[in-house]
PDB file of C-alpha atoms in Angstrom:
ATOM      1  CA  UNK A   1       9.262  12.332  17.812  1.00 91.00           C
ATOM      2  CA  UNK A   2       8.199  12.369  14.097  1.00 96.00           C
ATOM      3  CA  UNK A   3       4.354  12.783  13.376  1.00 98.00           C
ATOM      4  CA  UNK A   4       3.099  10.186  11.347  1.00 98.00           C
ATOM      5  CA  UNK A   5       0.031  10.543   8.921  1.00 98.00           C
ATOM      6  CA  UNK A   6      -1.997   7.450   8.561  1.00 98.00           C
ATOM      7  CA  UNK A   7      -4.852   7.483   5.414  1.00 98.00           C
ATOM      8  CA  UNK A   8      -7.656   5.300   5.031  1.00 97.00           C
ATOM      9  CA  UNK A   9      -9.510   5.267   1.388  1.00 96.00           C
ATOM     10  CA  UNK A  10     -13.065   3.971   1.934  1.00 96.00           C
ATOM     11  CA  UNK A  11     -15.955   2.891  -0.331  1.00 95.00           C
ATOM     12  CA  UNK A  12     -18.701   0.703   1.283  1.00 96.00           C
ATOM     13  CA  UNK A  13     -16.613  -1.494   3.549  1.00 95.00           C
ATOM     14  CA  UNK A  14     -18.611  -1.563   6.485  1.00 96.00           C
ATOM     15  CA  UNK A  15     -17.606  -4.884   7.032  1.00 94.00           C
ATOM     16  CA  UNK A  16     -13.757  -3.985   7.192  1.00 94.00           C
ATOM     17  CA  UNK A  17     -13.503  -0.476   8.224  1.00 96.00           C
ATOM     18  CA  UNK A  18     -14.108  -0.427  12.172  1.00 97.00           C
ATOM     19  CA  UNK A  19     -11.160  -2.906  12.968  1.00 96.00           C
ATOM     20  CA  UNK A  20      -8.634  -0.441  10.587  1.00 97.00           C
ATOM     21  CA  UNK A  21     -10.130   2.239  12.622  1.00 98.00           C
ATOM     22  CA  UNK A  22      -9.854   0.729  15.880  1.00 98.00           C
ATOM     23  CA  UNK A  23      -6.093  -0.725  15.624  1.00 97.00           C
ATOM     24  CA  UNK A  24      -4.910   2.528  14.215  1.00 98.00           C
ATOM     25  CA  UNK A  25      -6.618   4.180  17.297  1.00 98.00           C
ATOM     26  CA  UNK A  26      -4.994   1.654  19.762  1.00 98.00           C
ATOM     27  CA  UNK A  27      -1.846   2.335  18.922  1.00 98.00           C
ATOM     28  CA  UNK A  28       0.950   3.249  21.782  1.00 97.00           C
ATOM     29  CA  UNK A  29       2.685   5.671  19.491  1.00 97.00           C
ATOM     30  CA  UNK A  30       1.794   9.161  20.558  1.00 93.00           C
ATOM     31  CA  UNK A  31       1.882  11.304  17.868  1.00 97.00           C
ATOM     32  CA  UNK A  32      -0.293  10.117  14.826  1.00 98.00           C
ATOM     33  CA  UNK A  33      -2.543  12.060  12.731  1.00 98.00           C
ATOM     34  CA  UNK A  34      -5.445   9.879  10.959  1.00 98.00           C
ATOM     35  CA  UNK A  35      -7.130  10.601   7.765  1.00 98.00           C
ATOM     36  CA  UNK A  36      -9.883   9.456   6.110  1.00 98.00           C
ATOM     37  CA  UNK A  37     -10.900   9.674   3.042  1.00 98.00           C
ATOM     38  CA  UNK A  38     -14.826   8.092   1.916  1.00 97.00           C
ATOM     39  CA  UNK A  39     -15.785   7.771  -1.431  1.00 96.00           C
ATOM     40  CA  UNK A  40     -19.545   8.684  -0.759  1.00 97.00           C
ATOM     41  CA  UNK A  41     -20.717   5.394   1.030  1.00 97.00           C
ATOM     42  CA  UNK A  42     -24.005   4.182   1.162  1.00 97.00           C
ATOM     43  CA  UNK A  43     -23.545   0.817   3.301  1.00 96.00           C
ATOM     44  CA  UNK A  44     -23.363   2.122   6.860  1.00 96.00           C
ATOM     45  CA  UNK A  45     -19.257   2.592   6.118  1.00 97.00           C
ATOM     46  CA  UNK A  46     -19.870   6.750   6.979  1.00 98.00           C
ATOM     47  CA  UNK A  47     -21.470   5.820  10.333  1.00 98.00           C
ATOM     48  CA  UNK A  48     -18.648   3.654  11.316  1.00 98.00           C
ATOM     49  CA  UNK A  49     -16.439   6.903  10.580  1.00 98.00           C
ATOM     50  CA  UNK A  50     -18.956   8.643  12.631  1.00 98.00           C
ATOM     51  CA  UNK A  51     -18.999   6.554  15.915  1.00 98.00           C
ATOM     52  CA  UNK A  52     -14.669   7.096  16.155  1.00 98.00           C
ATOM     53  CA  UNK A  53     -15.019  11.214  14.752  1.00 97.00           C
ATOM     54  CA  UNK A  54     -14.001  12.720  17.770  1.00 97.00           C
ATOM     55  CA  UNK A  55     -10.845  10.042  17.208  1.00 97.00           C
ATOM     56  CA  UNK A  56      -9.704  10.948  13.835  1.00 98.00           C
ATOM     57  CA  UNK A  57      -8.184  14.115  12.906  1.00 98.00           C
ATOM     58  CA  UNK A  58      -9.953  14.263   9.560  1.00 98.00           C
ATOM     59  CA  UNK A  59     -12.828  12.672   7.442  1.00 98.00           C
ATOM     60  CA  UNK A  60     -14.597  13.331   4.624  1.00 98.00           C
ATOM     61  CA  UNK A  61     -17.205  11.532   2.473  1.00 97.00           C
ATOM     62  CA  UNK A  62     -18.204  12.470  -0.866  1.00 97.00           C
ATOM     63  CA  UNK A  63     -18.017  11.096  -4.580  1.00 95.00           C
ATOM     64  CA  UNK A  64     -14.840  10.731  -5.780  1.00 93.00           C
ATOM     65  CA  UNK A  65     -13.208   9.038  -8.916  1.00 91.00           C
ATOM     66  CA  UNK A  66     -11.438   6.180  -7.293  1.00 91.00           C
ATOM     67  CA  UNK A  67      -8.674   4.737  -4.721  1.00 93.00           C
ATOM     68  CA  UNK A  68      -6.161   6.764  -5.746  1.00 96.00           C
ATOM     69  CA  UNK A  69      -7.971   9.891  -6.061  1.00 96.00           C
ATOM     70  CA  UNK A  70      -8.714   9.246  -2.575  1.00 97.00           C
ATOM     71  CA  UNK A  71      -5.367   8.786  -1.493  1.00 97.00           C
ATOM     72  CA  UNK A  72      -4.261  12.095  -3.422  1.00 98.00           C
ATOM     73  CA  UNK A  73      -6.840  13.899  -1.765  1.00 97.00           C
ATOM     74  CA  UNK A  74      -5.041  12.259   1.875  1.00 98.00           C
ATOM     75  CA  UNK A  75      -1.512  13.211   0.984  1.00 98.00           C
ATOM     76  CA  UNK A  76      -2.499  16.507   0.447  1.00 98.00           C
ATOM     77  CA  UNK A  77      -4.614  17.123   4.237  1.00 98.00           C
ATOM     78  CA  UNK A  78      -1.426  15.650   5.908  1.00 98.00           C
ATOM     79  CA  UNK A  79       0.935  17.383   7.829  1.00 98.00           C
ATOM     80  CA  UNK A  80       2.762  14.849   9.544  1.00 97.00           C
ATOM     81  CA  UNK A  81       6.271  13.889   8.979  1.00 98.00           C
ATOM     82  CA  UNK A  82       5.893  10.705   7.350  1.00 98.00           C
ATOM     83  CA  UNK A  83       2.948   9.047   5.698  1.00 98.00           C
ATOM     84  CA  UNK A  84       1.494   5.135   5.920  1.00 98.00           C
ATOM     85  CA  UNK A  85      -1.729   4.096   3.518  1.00 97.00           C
ATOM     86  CA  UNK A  86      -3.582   2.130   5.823  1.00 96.00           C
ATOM     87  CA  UNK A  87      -5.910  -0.271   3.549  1.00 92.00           C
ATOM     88  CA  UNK A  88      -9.444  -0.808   4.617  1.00 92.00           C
ATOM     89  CA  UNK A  89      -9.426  -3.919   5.836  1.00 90.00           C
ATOM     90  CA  UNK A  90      -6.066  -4.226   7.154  1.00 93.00           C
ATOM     91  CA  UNK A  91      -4.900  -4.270  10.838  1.00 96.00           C
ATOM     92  CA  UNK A  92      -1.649  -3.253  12.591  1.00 97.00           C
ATOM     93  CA  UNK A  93       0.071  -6.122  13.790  1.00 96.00           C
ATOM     94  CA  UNK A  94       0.605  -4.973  17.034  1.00 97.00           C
ATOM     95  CA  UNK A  95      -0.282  -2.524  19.439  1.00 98.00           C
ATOM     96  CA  UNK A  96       3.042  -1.287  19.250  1.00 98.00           C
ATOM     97  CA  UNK A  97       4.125  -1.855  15.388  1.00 98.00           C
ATOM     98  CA  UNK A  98       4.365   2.089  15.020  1.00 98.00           C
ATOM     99  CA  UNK A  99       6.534   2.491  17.962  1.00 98.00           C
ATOM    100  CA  UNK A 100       9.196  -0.519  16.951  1.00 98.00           C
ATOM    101  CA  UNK A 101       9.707   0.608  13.434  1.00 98.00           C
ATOM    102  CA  UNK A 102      10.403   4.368  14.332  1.00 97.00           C
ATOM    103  CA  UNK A 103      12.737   2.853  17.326  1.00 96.00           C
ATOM    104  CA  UNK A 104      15.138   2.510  13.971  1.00 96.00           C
ATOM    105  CA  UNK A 105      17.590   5.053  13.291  1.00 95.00           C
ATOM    106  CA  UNK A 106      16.139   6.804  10.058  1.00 96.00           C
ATOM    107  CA  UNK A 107      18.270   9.787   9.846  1.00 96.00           C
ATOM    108  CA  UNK A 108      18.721  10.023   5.969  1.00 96.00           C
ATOM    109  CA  UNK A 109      16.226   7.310   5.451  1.00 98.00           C
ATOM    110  CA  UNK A 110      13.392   8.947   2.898  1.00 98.00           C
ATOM    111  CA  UNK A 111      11.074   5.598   2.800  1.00 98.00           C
ATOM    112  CA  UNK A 112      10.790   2.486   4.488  1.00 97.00           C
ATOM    113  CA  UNK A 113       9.255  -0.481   4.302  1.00 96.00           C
ATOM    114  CA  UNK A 114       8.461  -3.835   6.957  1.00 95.00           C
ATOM    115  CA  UNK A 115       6.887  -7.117   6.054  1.00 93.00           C
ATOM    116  CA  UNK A 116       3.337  -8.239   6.399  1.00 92.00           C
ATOM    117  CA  UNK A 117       1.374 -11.358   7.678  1.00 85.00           C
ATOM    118  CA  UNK A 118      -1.278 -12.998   4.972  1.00 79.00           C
ATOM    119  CA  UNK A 119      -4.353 -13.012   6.590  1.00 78.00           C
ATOM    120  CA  UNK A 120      -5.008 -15.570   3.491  1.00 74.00           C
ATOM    121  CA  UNK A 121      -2.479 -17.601   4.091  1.00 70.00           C
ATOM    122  CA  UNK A 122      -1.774 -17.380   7.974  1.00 71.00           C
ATOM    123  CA  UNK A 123       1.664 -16.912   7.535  1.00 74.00           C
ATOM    124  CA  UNK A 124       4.146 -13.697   7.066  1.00 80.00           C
ATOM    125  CA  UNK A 125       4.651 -12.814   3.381  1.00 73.00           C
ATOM    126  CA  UNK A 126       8.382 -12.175   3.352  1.00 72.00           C
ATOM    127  CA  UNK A 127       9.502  -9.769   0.660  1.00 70.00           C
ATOM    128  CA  UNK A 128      11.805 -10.724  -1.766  1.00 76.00           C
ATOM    129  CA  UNK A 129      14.580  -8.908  -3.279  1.00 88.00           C
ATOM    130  CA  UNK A 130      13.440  -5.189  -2.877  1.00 92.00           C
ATOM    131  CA  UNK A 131      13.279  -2.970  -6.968  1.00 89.00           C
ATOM    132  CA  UNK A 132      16.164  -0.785  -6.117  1.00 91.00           C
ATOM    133  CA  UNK A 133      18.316  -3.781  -5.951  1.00 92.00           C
ATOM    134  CA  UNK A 134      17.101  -5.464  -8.923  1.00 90.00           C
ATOM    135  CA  UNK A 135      19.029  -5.808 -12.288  1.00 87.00           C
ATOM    136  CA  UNK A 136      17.763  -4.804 -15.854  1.00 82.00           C
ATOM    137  CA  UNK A 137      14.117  -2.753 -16.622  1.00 81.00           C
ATOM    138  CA  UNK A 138      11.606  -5.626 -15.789  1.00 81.00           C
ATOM    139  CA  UNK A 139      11.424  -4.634 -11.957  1.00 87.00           C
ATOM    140  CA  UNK A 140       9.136  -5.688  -9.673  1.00 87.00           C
ATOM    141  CA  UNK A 141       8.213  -3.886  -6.359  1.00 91.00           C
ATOM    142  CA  UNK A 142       9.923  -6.788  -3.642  1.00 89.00           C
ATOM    143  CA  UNK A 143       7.873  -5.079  -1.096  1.00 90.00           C
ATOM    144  CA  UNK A 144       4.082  -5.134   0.197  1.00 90.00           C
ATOM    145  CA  UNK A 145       2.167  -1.661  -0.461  1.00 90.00           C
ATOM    146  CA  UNK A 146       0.728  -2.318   2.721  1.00 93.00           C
ATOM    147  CA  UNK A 147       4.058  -2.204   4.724  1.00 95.00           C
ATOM    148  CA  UNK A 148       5.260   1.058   2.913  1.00 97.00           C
ATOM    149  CA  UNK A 149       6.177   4.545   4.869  1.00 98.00           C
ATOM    150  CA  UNK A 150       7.263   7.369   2.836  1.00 98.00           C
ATOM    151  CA  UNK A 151       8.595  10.731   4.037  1.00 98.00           C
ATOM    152  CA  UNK A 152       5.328  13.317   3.343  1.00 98.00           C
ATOM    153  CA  UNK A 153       7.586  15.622   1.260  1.00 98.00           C
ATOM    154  CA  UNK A 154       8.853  13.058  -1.430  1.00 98.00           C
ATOM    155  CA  UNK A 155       4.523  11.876  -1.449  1.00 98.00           C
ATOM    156  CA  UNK A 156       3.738  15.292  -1.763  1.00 98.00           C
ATOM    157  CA  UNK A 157       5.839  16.105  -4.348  1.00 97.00           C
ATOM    158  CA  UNK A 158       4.808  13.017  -6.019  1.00 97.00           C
ATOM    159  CA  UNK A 159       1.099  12.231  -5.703  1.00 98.00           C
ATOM    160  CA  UNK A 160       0.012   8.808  -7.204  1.00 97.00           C
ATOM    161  CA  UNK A 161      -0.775   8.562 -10.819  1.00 96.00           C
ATOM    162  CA  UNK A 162      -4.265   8.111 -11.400  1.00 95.00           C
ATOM    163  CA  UNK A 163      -3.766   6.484 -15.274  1.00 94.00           C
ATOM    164  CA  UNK A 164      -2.934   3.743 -13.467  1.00 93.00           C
ATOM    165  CA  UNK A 165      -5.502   1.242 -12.429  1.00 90.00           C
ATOM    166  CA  UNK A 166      -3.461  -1.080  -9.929  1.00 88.00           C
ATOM    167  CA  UNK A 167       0.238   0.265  -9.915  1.00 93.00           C
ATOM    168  CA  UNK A 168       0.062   3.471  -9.134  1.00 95.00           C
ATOM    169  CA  UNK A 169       1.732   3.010  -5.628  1.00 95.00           C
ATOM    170  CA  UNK A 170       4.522   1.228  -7.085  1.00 95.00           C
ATOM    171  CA  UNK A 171       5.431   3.579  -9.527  1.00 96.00           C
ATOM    172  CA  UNK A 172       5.337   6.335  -7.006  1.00 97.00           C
ATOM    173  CA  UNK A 173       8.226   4.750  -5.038  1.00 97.00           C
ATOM    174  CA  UNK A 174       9.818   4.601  -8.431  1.00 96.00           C
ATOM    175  CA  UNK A 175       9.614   8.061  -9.296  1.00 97.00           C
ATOM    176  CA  UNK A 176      10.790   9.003  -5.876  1.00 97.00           C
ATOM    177  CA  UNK A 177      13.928   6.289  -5.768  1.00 97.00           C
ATOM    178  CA  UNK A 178      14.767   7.536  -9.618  1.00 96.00           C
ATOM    179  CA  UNK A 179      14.780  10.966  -7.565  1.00 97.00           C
ATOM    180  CA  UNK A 180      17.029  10.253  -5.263  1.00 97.00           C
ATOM    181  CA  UNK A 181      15.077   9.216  -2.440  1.00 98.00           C
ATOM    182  CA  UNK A 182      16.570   6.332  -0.220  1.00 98.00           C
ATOM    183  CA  UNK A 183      15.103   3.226   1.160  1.00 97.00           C
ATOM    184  CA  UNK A 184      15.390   0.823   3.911  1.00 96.00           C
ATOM    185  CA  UNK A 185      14.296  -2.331   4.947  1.00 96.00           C
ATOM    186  CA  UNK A 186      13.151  -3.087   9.021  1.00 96.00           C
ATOM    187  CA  UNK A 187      12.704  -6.576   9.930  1.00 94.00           C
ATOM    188  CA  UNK A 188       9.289  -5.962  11.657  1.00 95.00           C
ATOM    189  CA  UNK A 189       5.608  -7.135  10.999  1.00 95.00           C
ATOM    190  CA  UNK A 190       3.517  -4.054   9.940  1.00 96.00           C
ATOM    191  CA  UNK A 191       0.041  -5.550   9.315  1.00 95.00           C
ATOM    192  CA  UNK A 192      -2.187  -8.455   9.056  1.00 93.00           C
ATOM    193  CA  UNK A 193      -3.763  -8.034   5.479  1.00 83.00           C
ATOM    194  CA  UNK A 194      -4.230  -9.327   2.185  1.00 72.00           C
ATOM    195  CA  UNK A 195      -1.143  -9.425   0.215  1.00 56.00           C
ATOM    196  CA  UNK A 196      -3.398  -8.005  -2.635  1.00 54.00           C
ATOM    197  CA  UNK A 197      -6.136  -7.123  -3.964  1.00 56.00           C
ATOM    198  CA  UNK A 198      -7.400  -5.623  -7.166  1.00 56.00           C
ATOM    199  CA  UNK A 199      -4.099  -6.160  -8.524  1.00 55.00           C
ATOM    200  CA  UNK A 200      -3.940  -9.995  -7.962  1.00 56.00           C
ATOM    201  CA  UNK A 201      -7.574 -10.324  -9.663  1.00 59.00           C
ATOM    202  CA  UNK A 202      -6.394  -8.500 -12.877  1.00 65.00           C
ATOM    203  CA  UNK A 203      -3.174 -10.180 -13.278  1.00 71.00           C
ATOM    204  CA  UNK A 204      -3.184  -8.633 -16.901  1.00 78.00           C
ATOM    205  CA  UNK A 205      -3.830  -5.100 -16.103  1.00 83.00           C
ATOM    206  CA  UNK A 206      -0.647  -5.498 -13.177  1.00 83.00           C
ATOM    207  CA  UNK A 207       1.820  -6.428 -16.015  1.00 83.00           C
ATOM    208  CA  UNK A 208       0.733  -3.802 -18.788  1.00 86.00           C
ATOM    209  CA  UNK A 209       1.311  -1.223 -15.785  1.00 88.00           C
ATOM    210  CA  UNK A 210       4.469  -2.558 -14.540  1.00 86.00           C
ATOM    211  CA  UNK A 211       6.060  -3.014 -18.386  1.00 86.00           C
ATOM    212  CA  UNK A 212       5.065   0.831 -18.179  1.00 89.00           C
ATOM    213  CA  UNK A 213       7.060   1.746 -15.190  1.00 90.00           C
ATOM    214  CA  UNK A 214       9.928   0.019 -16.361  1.00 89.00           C
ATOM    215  CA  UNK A 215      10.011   1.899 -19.634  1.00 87.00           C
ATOM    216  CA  UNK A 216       8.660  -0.959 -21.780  1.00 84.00           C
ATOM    217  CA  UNK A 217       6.357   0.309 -24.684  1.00 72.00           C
ATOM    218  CA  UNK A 218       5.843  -3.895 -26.219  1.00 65.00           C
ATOM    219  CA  UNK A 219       3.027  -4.781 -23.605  1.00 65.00           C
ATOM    220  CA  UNK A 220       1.795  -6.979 -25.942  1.00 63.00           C
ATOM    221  CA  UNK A 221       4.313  -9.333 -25.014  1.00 60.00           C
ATOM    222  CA  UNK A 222       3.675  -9.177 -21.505  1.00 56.00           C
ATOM    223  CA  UNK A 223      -0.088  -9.873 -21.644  1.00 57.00           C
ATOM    224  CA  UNK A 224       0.787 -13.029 -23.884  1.00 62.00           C
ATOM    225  CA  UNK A 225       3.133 -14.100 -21.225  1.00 58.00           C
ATOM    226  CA  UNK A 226       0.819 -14.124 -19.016  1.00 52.00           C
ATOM    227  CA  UNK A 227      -1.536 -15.680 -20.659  1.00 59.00           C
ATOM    228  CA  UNK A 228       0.528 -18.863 -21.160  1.00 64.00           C
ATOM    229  CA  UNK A 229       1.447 -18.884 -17.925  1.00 53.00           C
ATOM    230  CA  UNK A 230      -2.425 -18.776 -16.956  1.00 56.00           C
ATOM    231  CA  UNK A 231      -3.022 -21.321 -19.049  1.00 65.00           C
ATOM    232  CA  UNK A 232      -0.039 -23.634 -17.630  1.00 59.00           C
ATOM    233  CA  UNK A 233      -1.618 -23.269 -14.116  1.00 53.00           C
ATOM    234  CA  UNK A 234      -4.850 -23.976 -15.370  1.00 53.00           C
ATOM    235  CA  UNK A 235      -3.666 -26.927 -16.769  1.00 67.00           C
ATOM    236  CA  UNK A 236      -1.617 -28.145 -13.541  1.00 57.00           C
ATOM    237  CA  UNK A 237      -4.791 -27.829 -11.541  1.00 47.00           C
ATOM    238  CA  UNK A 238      -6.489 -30.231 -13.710  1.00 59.00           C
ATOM    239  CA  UNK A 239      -3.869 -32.826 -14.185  1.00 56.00           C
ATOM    240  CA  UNK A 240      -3.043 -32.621 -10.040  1.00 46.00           C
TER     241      UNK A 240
END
């Protein structure tokens, strides 16, 4: 049976973080180490932590200088076989969502990746085409962050990027695919979450970061596309 690594990044979530606990804690799959990492909370998040300690096979709070710094500081404490970022706020769909998608035959498989369900839009956010299958050098992930499992090596070996603001997970799967690592699809519901967060509030910063990934110096172009397409939707909402 592989071992399976789950982080949690935390910074005054009080609010959110016992149910991530709790449905990482109930779930039937046997062998699961959980981390989590605190940015130095001040809102009652730490004694959340605190009441499930004797639960979770590593926490620490204190200051750090972001998400992704946080999640760094995860992939490097792990030691299972494969590792799952576990958003604060999010909840497995099931009871036994670990145990269905490692039912799969992943022999050779290096990351893998399910589907979620919107919690803002009370249905399942089907993916659409995954990166690795798309054409050209404007690629978009085709996958939710939050439905992502990675072998630890290949997240070892490649730690997120902390330039980036918003992107950094999705240019750590493209580092590791341009590496050689291999990815598969299983049709099964990982987690009841938002489909995104920072990223879908700074719609700007998401595009300047992808042209990035994709090799793109112009950005400037991107952020004017964008604009106009703000500015059409702005502009349907009024007129509808």
């Amino acid at each position: 049976m592989d071992k399976i690594t789950i982080i949690t990044a935390s910074y005054n979530c009080v609010d959110e973080i016992e149910k991530s606990i709790i449905s990482v804690l109930e779930q039937d799959y046997t062998d699961i180490e959980y981390i989590v990492i605190d940015g130095a909370s001040t809102d009652g998040t730490v004694e959340v932590i605190k009441k499930y300690a004797d639960r979770i096979s590593y926490w620490v709070s204190e200051p750090d200088d972001g998400l992704y710094y946080a999640m760094n500081k995860g992939i490097e404490a792990a030691t299972g076989d494969w590792i799952y970022i576990h958003n604060a706020g999010g909840v497995f769909y099931e009871k036994n969502t670990l145990s269905k998608l490692f039912s799969n035959n992943l022999v050779g498989v290096d990351a893998f990746f399910g589907y979620i369900w919107s919690v803002k839009s009370n249905c399942f956010f089907q993916n659409p085409i995954p990166f690795y299958e798309q054409k050209g050098n404007n690629k978009r992930p085709g996958y939710s962050h939050q439905a992502l499992f990675i072998r630890t090596e290949w997240c070892k070996k490649n730690l997120f990027d902390t330039s980036y603001r918003c992107c950094a997970d999705f240019n750590q799967a493209m580092q590791i695919w341009k590496a050689g690592a291999k990815f598969q699809y299983i049709d099964v519901p990982v987690v009841k979450a938002a489909p995104a967060g920072f990223s879908a509030k700074n719609r700007r910063i998401q595009y300047v970061e992808n042209a990035r990934i994709n090799g793109i110096e112009n950005t400037a172009g991107f952020r004017w596309t964008l604009l106009l397409k703000d500015i059409k939707t702005y502009i349907r909402k009024i007129l509808y």
